[in-house]
PDB file of C-alpha atoms in Angstrom:
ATOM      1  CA  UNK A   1       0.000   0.000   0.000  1.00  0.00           C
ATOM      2  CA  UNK A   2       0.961   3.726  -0.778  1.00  0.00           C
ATOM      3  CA  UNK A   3       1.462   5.820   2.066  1.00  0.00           C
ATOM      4  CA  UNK A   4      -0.779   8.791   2.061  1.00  0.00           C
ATOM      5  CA  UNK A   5       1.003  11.705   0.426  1.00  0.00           C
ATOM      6  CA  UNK A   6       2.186  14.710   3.445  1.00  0.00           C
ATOM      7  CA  UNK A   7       2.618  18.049   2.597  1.00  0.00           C
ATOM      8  CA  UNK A   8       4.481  20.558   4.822  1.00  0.00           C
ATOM      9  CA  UNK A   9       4.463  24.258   4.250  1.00  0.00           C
ATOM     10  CA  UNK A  10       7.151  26.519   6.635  1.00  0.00           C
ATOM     11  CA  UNK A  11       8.648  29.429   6.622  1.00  0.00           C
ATOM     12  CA  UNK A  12      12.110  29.306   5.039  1.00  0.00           C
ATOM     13  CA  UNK A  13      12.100  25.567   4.862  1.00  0.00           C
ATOM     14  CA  UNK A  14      12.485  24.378   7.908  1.00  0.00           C
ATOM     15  CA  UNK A  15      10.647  21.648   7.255  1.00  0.00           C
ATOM     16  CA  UNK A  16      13.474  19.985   5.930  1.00  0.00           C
ATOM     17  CA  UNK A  17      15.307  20.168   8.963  1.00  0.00           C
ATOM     18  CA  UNK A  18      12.409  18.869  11.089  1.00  0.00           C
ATOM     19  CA  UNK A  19      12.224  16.045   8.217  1.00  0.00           C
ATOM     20  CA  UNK A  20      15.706  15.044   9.004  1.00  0.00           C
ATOM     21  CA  UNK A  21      15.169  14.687  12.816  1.00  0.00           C
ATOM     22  CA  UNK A  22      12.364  12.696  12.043  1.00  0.00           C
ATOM     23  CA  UNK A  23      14.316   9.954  10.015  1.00  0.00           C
ATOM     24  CA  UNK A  24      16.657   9.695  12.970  1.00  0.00           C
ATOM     25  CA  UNK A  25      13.772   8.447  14.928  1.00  0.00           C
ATOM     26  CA  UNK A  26      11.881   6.380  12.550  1.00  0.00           C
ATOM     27  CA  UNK A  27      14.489   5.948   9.729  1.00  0.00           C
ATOM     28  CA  UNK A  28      13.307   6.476   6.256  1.00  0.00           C
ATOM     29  CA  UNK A  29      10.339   8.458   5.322  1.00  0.00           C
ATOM     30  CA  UNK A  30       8.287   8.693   2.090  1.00  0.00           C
ATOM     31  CA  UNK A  31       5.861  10.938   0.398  1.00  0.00           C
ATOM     32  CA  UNK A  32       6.422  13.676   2.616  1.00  0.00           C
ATOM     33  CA  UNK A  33       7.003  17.206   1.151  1.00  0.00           C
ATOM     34  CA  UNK A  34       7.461  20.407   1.200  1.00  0.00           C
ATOM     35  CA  UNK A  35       7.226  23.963  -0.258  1.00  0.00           C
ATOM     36  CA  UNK A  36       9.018  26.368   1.365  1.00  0.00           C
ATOM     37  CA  UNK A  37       7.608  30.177   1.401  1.00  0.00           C
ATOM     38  CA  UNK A  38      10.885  31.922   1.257  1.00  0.00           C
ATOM     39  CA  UNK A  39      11.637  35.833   1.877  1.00  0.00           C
ATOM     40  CA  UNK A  40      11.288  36.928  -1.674  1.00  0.00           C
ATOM     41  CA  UNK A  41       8.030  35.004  -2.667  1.00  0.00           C
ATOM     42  CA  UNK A  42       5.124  37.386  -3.235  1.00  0.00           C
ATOM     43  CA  UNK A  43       1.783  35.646  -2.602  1.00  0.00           C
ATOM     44  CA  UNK A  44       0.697  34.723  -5.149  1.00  0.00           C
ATOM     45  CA  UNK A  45       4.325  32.769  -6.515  1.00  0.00           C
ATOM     46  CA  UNK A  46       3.592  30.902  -3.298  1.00  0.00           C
ATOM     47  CA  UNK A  47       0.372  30.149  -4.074  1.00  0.00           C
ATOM     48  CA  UNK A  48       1.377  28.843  -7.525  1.00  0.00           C
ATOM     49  CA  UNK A  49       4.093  26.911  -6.051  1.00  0.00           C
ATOM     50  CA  UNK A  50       2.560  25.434  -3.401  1.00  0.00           C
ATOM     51  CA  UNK A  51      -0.913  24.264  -6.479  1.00  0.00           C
ATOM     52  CA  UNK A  52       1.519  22.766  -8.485  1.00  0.00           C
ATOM     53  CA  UNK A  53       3.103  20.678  -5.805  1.00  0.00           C
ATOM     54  CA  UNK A  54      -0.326  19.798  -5.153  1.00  0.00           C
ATOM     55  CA  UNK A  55      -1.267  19.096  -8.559  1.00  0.00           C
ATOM     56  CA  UNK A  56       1.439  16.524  -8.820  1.00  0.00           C
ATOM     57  CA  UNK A  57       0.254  14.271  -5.391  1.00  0.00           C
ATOM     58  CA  UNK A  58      -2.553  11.477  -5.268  1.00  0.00           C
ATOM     59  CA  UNK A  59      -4.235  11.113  -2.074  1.00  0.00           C
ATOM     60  CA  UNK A  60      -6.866   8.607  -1.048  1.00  0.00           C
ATOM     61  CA  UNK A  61      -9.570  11.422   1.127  1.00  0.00           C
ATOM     62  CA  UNK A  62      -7.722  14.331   2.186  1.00  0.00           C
ATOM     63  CA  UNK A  63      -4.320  15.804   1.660  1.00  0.00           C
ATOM     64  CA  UNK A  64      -2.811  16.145   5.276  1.00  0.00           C
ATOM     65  CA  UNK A  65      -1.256  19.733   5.193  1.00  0.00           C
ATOM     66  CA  UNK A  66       1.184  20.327   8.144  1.00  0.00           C
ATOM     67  CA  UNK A  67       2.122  24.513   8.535  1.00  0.00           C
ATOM     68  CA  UNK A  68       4.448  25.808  11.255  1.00  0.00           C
ATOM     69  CA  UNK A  69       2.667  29.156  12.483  1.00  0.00           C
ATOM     70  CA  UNK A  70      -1.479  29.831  12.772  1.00  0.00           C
ATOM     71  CA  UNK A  71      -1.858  32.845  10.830  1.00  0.00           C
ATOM     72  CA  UNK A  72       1.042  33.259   8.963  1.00  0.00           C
ATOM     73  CA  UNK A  73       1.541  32.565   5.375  1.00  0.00           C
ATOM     74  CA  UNK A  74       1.716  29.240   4.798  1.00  0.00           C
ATOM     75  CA  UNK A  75      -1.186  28.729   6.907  1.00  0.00           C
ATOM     76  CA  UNK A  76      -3.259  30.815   5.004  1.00  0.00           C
ATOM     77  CA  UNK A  77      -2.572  29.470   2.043  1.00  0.00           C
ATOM     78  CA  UNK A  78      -3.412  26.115   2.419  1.00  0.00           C
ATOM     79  CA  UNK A  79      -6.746  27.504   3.832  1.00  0.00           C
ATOM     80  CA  UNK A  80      -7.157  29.282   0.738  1.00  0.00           C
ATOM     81  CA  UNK A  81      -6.187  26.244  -1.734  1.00  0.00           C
ATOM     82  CA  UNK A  82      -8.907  24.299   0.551  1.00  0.00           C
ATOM     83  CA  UNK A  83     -11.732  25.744  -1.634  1.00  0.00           C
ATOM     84  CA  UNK A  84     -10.263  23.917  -4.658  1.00  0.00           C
ATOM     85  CA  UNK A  85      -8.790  20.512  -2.859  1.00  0.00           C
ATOM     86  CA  UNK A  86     -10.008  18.176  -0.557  1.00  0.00           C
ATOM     87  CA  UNK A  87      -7.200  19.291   1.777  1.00  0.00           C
ATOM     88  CA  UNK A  88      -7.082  19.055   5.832  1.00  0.00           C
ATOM     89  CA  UNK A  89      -4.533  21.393   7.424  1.00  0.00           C
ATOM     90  CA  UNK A  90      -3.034  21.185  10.815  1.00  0.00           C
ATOM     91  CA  UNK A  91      -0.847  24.485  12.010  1.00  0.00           C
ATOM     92  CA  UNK A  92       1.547  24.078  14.555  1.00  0.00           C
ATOM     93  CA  UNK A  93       4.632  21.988  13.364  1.00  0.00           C
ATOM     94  CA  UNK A  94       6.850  20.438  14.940  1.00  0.00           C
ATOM     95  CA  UNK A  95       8.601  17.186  15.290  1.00  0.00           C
ATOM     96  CA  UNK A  96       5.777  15.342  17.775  1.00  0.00           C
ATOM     97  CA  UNK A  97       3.173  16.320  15.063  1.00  0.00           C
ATOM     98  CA  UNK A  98       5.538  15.496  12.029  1.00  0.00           C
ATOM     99  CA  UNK A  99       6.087  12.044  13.894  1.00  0.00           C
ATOM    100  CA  UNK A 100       1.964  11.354  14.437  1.00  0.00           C
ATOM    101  CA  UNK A 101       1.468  12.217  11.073  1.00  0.00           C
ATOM    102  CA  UNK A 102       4.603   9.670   9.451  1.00  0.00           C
ATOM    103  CA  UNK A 103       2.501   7.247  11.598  1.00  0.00           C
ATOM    104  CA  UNK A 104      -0.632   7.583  10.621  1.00  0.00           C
ATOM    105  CA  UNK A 105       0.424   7.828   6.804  1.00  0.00           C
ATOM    106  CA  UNK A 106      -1.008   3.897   6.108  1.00  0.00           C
ATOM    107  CA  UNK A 107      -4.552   4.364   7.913  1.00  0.00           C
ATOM    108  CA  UNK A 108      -6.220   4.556   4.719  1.00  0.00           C
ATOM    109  CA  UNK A 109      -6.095   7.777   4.175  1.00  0.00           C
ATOM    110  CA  UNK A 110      -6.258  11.443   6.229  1.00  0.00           C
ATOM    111  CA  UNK A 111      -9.478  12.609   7.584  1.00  0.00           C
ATOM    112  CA  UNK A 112     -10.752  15.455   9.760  1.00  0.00           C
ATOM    113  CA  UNK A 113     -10.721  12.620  12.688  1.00  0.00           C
ATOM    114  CA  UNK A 114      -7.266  11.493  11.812  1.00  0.00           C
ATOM    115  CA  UNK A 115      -6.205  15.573  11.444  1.00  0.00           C
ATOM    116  CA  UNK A 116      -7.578  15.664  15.214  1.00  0.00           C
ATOM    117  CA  UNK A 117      -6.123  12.546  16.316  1.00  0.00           C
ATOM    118  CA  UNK A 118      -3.155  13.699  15.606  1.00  0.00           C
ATOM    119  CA  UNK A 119      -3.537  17.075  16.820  1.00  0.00           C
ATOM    120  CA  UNK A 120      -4.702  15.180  20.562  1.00  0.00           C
ATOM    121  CA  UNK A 121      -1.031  13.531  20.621  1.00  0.00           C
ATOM    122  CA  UNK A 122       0.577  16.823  19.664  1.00  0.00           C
ATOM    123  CA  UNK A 123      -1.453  18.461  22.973  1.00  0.00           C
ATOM    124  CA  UNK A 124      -0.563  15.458  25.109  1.00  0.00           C
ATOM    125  CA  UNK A 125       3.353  15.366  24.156  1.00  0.00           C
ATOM    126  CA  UNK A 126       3.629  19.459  25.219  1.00  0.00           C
ATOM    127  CA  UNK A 127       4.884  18.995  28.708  1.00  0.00           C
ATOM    128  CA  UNK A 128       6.299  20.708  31.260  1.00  0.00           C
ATOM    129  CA  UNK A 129       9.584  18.845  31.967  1.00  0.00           C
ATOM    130  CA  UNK A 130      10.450  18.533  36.218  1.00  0.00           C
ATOM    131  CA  UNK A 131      12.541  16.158  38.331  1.00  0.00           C
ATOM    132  CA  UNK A 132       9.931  14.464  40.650  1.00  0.00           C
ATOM    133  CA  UNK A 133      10.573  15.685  43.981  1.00  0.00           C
ATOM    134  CA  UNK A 134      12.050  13.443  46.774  1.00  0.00           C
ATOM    135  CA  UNK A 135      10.117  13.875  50.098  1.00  0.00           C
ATOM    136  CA  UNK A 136      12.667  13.888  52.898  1.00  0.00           C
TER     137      UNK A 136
END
C-alpha cells in the first residue's frame, strides 16, 4: 500500500530540517514534502508553487497539510487552496506532530478525525519537563 502523500508548508524551509530529525527516529520516510515560502516570494508565486506541488500528489480522502505558524503565510494558504482541494490542514509543526502524522500515513487515508487525532497527541506530548521531587 501507498502511504498517504504529506505536505508541509514553513517558513524558510524548515521543514526539511524537522524532516531530518524525524528519520533519525523512525528511519526512512516517504511521500512527505514540502514547499518552502521563502523571503522573496510574493503571494501569489507561493500560491502557484505550493498548487503545483499539489497538482502533482494522489491522495486517497484528504491531503494532510502540516504549517508551522497559525496565521502566517503558509497557513493561510493552504486555507485558501482548501476551496479547490479536498485538503485538511493542521498548524503548529513540529517534530511530535511530524512524527503522528509519518505514523498515521497507512490508515487509509487522512481525515478530519485522523487531522484531530493527531492534533490530541501533539497536545498530550507538550509537557512541562520537572525532576519528581524526593520527600525527605
Amino acid at each position: 500500500m501507498e502511504k498517504e502523500p504529506i505536505l508541509i508548508l514553513t517558513h524558510d524551509g524548515w521543514g526539511q530540517a524537522l524532516l531530518k530529525s524525524v528519520r533519525m527516529i523512525v528511519g526512512e520516510i516517504k511521500n512527505v514534502y514540502e514547499v518552502p515560502l521563502q523571503a522573496e516570494d510574493s503571494l501569489p508565486e507561493y500560491i502557484a508553487k505550493v498548487k503545483e506541488q499539489v497538482n502533482q500528489l494522489q491522495w486517497s480522502k484528504k491531503l494532510l497539510i502540516l504549517t508551522d505558524i497559525k496565521g502566517g503565510t503558509p497557513s493561510n494558504v493552504a486555507l485558501r487552496i482548501s476551496k479547490d482541494y479536498e485538503i485538511v490542514a493542521i498548524s503548529g509543526l513540529c517534530a511530535s506532530m511530524l512524527l503522528e502524522a509519518v505514523m498515521k500515513q497507512e490508515a487509509g487515508g487522512f481525515t478530519r478525525e485522523l487531522a484531530q487525532e493527531i492534533q490530541t497527541a501533539v497536545i498530550e506530548s507538550c509537557q512541562v519537563l520537572e525532576l519528581p521531587q524526593i520527600k525527605k
